[in-house]
Tab-separated table of C-alpha atoms and ligand atoms in Angstrom:
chain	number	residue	atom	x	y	z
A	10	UNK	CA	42.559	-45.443	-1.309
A	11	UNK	CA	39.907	-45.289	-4.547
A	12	UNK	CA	37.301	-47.636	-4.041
A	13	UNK	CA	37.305	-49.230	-7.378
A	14	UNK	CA	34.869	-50.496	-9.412
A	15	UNK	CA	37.122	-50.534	-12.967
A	16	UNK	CA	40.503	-51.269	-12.484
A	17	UNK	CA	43.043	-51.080	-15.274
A	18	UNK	CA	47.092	-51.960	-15.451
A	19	UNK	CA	49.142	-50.820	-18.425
A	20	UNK	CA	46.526	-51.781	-20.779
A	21	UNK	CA	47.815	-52.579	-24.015
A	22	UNK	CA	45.645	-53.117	-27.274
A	23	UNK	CA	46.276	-53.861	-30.504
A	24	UNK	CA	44.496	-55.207	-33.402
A	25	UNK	CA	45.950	-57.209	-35.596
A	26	UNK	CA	43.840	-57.929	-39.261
A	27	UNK	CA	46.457	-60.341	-41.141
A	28	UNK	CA	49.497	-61.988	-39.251
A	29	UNK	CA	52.258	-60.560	-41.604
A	30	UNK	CA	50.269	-56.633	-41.190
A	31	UNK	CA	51.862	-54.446	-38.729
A	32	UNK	CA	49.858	-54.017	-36.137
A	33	UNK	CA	47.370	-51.010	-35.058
A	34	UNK	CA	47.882	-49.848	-31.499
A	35	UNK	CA	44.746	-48.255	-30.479
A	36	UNK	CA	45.762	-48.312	-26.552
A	37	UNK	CA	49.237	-47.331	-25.529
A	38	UNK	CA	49.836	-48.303	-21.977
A	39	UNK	CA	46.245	-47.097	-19.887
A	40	UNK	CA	46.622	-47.233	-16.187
A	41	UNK	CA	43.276	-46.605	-14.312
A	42	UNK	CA	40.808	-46.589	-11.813
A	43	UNK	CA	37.182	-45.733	-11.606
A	44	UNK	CA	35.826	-45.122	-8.407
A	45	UNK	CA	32.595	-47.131	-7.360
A	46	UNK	CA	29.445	-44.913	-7.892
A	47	UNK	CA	31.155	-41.882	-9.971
A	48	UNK	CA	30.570	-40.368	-13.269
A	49	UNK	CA	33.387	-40.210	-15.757
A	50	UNK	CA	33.130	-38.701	-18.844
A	51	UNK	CA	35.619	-39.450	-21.634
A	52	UNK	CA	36.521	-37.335	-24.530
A	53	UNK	CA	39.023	-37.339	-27.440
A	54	UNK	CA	39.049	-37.046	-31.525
A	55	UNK	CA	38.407	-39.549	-33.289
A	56	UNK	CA	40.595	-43.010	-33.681
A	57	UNK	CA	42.195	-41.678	-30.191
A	58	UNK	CA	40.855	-45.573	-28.687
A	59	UNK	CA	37.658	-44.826	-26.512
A	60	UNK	CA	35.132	-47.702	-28.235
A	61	UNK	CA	38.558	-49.487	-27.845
A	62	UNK	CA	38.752	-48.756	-24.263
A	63	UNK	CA	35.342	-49.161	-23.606
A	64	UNK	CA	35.311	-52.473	-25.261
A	65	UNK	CA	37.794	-53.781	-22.908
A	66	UNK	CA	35.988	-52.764	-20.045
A	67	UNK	CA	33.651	-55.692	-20.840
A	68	UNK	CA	35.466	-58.322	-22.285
A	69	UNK	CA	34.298	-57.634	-25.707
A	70	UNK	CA	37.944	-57.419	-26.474
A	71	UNK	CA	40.857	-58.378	-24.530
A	72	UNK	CA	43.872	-56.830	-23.408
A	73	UNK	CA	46.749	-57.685	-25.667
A	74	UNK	CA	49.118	-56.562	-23.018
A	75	UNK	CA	48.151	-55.469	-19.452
A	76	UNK	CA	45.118	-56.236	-17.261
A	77	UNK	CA	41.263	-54.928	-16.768
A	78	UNK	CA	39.559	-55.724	-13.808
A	79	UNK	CA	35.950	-54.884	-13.938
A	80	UNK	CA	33.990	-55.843	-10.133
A	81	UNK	CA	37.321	-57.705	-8.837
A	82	UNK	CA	36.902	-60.294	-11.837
A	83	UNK	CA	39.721	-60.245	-14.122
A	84	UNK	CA	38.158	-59.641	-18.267
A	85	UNK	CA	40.676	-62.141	-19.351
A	86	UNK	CA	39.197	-64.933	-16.984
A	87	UNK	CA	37.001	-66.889	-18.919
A	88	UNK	CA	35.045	-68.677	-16.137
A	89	UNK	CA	33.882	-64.701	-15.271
A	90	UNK	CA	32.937	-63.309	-18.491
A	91	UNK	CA	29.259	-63.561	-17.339
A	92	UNK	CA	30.520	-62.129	-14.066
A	93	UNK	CA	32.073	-59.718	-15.927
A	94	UNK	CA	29.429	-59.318	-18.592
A	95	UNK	CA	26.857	-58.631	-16.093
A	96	UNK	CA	29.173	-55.787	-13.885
A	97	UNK	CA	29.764	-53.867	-17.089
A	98	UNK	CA	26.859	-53.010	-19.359
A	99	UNK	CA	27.499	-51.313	-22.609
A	100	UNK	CA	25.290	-48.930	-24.411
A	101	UNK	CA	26.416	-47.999	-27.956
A	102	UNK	CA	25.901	-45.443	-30.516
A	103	UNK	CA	23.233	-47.006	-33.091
A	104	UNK	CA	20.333	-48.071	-31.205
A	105	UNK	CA	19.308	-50.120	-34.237
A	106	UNK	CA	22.259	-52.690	-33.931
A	107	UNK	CA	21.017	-52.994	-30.436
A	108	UNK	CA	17.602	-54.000	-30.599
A	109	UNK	CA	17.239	-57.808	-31.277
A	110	UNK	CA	13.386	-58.933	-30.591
A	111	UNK	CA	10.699	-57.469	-32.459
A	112	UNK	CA	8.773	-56.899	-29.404
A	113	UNK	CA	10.054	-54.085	-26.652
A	114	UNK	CA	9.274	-56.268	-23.383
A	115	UNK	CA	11.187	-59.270	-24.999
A	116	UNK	CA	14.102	-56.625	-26.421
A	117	UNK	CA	14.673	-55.949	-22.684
A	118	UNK	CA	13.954	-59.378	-21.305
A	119	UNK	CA	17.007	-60.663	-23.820
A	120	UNK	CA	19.650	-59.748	-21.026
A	121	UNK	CA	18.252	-60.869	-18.183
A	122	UNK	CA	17.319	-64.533	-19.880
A	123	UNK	CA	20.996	-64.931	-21.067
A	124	UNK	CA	21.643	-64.840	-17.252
A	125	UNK	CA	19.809	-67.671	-16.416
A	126	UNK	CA	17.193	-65.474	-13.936
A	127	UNK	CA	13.743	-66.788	-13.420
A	128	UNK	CA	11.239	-65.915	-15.506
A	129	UNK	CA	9.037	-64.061	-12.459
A	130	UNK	CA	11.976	-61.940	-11.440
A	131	UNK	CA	13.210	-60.948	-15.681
A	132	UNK	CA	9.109	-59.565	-15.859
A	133	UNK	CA	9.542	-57.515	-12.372
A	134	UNK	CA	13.028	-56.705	-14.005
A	135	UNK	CA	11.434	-54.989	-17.113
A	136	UNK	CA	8.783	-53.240	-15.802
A	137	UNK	CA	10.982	-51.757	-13.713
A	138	UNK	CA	13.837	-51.209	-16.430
A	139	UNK	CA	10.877	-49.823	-19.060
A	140	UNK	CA	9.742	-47.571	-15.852
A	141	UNK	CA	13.585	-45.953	-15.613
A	142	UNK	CA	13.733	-44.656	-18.883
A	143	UNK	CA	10.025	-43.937	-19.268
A	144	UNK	CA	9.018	-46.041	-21.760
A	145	UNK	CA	6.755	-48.652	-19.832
A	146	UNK	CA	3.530	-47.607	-21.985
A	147	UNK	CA	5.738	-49.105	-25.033
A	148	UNK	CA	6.355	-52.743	-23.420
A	149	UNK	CA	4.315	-54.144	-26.380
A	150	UNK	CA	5.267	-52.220	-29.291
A	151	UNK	CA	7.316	-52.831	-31.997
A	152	UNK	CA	11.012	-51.458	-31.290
A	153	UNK	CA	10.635	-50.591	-35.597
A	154	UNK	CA	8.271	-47.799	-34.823
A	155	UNK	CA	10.078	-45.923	-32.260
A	156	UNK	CA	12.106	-42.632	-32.954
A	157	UNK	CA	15.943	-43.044	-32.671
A	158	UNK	CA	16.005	-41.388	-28.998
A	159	UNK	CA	12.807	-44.260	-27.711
A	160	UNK	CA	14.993	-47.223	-29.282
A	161	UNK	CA	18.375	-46.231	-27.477
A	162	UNK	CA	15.881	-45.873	-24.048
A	163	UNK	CA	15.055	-49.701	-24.858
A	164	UNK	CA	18.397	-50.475	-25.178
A	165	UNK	CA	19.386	-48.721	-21.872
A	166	UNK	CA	16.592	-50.753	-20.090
A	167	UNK	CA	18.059	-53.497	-21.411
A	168	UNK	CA	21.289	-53.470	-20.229
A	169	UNK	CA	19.415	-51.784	-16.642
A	170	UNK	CA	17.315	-55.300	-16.599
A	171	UNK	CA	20.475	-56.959	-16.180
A	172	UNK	CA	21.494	-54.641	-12.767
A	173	UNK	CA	24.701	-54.086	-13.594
A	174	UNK	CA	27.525	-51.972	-11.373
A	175	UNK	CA	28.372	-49.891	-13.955
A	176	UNK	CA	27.252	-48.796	-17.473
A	177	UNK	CA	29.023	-48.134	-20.125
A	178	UNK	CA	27.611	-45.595	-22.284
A	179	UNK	CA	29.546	-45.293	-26.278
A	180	UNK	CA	28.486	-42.095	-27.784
A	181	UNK	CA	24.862	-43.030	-26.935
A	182	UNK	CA	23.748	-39.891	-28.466
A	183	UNK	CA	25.294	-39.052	-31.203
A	184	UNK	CA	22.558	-40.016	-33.605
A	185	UNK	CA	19.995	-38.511	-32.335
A	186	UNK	CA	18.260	-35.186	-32.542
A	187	UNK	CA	18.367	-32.728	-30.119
A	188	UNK	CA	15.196	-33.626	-28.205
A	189	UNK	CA	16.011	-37.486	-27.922
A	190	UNK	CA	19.933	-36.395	-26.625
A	191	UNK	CA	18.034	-34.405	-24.000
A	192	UNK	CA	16.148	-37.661	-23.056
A	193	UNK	CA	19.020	-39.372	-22.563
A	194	UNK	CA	21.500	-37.177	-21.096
A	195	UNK	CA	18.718	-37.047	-17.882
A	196	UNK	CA	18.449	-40.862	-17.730
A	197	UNK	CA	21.991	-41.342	-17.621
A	198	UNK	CA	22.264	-38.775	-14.715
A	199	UNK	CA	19.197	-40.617	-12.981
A	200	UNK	CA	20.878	-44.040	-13.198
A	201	UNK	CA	23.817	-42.175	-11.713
A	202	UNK	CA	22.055	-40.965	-8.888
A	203	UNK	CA	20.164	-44.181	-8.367
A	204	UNK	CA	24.011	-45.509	-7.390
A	205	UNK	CA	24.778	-46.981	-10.725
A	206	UNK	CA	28.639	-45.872	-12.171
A	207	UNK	CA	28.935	-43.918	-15.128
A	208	UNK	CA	31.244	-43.912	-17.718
A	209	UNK	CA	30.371	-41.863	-20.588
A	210	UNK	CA	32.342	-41.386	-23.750
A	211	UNK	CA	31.272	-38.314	-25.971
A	212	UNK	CA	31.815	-35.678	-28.188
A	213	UNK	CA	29.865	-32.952	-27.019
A	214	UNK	CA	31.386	-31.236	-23.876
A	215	UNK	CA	27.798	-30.090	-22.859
A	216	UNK	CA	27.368	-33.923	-21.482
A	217	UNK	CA	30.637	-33.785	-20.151
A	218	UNK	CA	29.984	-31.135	-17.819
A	219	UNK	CA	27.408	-33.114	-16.203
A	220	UNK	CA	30.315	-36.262	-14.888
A	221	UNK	CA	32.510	-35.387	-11.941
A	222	UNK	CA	35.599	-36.555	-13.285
A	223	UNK	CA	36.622	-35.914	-17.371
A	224	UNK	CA	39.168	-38.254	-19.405
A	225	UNK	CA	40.805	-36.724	-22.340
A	226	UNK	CA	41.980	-39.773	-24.611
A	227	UNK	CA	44.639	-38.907	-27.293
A	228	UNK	CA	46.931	-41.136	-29.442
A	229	UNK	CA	45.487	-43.928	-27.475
A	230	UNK	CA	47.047	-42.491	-24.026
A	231	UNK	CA	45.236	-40.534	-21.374
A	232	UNK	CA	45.918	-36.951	-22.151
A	233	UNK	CA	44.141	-35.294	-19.157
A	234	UNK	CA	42.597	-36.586	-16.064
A	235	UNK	CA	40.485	-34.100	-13.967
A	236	UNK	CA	37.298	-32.642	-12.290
A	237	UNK	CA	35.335	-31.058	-15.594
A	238	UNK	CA	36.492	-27.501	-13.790
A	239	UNK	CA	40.498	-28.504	-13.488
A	240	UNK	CA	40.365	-29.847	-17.234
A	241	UNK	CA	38.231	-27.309	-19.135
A	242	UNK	CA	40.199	-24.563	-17.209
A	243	UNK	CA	42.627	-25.670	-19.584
A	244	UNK	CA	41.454	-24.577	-22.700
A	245	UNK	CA	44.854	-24.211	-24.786
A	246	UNK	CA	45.491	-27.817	-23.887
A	247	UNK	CA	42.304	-29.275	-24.626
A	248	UNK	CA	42.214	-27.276	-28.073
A	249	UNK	CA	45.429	-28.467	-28.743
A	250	UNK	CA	44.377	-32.211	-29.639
A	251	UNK	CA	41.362	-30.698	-31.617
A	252	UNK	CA	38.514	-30.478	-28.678
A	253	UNK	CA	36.161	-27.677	-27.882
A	254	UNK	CA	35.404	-26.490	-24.459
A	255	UNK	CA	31.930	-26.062	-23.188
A	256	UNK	CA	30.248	-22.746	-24.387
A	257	UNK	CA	30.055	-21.284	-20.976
A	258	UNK	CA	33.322	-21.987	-19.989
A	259	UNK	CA	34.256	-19.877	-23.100
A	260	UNK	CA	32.045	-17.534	-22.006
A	261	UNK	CA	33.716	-17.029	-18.663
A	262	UNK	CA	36.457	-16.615	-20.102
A	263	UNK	CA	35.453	-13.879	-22.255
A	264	UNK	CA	33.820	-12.247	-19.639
A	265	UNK	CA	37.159	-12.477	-17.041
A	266	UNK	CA	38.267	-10.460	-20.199
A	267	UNK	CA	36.526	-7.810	-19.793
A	268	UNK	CA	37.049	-7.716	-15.670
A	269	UNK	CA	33.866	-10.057	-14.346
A	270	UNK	CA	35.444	-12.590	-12.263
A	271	UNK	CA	33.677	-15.261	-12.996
A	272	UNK	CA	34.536	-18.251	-10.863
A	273	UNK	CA	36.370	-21.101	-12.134
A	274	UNK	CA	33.576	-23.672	-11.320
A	275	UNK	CA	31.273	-22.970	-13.734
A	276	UNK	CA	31.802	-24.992	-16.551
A	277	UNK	CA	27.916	-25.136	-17.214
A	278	UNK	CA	25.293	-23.611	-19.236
A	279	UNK	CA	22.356	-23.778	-16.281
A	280	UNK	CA	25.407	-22.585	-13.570
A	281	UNK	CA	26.358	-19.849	-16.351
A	282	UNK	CA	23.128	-18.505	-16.181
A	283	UNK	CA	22.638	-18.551	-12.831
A	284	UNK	CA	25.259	-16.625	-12.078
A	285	UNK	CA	24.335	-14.026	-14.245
A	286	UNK	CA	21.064	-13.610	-13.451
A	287	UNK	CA	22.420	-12.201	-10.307
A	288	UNK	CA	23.185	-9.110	-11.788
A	289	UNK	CA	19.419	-8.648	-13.279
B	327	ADP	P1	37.531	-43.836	-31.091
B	327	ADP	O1	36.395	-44.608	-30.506
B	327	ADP	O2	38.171	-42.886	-30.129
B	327	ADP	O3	37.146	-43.141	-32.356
B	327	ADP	P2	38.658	-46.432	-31.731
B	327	ADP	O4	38.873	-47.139	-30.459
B	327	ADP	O5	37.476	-46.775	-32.538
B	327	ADP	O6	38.709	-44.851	-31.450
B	327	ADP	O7	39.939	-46.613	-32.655
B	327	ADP	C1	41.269	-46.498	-32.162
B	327	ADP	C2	42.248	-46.907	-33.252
B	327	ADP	O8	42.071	-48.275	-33.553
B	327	ADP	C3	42.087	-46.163	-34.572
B	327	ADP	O9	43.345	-45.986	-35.135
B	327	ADP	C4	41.252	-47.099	-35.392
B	327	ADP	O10	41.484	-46.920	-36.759
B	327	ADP	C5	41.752	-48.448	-34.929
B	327	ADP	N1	40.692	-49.483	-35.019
B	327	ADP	C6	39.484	-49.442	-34.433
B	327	ADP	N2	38.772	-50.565	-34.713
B	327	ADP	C7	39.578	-51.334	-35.479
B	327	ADP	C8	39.443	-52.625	-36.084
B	327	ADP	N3	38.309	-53.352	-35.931
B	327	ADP	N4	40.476	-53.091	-36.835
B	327	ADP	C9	41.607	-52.371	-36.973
B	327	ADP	N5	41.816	-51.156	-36.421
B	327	ADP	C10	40.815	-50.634	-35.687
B	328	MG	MG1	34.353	-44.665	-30.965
């Protein structure tokens, strides 16, 4: 049996703007588990219900049919949302609607203070957090004068200050350039090797390759469920609802084409050229 960290039951979501509108189902029946400690990526078009998903995960939004269990605490118990809250960080896609102290150290300390910790412990916290994602020379700057990829770092060590299980991660680099992405993908893979669970939802399939398990989201359903390796070796289904596959995995493809047998586990850019470099 999956040691869980995420559990979900024929989640259901809907919103609902007006009573007499028809509602919008953005999650059609989700049934789920993430295992404690892994890295999931999840992909899918646009409108197919990942924010939604991922909003549920943390009690931002409740399920309007179904249940989400995030640490063993149910998200529609109301005596856990801290419990909750705390289990399941998120990390969106605008850094800027993130950031709410005009001062780094405090940005970071925000978390942390909402949970009631001591004031000696939220300082060791920060350091620490600002030390993860390399920005503890910033602790008193102004979050205003950082670059796009620096402000979504604060943001991370703010939800890292906080120790949760599990981070949710919404697109965290889709504003920024390519350098700042960079910066972030290796964080995110650092937190997951520290022991911290991953869930990553993103449009570019080069992150993907980097999670052990990949989520295709479609219609608001789960349209594939795999290692990266079992669901990019899919290509005509993954194309089908409008996704790319990773460039190498394209690549192998092309190459199996023409009689090199590449093997079926490289998904990867870095793995792509290491296994051509063999024939130097
Ligand atoms: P994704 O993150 O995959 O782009 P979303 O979860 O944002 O998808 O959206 C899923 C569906 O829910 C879409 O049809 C979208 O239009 C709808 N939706 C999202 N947010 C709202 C909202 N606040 N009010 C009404 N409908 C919404
Ligand atoms: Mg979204």
């Amino acid at each position: 049996m999956m040691d869980s960290i995420i559990k979900i039951e024929n989640l259901i979501f809907e919103y609902r703007k007006e009573e007499e509108e028809q509602p919008v189902k953005a999650i059609n029946n989700i049934s789920l588990e993430v295992e404690k400690g892994s890295f999931t990526a999840i992909l899918g078009k646009n409108g197919s219900g990942k924010s939604t998903l991922a909003k549920n995960l943390n009690g931002l939004l409740l399920p309007t049919g179904g249940t989400v269990y995030v640490n063993g605490y149910n998200t529609a118990d109301e005596e856990h949302i801290w419990d909750v809250r705390q289990s399941a960080g998120m990390v969106f896609q605008n850094p800027d609607n993130q950031l709410v102290s005009a001062i780094v150290e405090d940005d970071v300390a925000f978390g942390p203070e909402n949970l009631g910790i001591e004031p000696a412990e939220i300082r060791r916290r920060v350091d620490k957090a600002l030390e993860d994602v390399n920005m503890g020379p910033f602790k008193g700057k102004s979050p205003h004068l950082l670059s796009g990829g620096q402000k979504q770092r604060i943001a991370i060590a703010g939800v890292v200050a906080m120790k949760p299980r599990c981070i949710i991660f919404d697109e965290p680099t889709a504003m920024l350039d390519p350098k700042g992405r960079k910066e972030i993908m290796s964080i995110i893979k650092e937190l997951h090797e520290e022991g911290i669970t991953v869930v990553l939802i993103t449009h570019f399939m080069d992150e993907a390759v980097n999670a052990d398990r990949v989520i295709i989201m479609h219609q608001g359903e789960i349209f594939m469920d795999g290692t990266p390796a079992e669901v990019f070796g899919q290509g005509e289904k993954v194309k089908s609802v409008n996704l790319d596959v990773p460039m190498a995995v394209e690549l192998a493809r092309a190459l199996r084409q023409r009689g090199i047998e590449v093997p079926e586990k490289i998904i990867g850019t870095e793995e792509m050229v290491e296994y051509l470099c063999q024939y130097k």
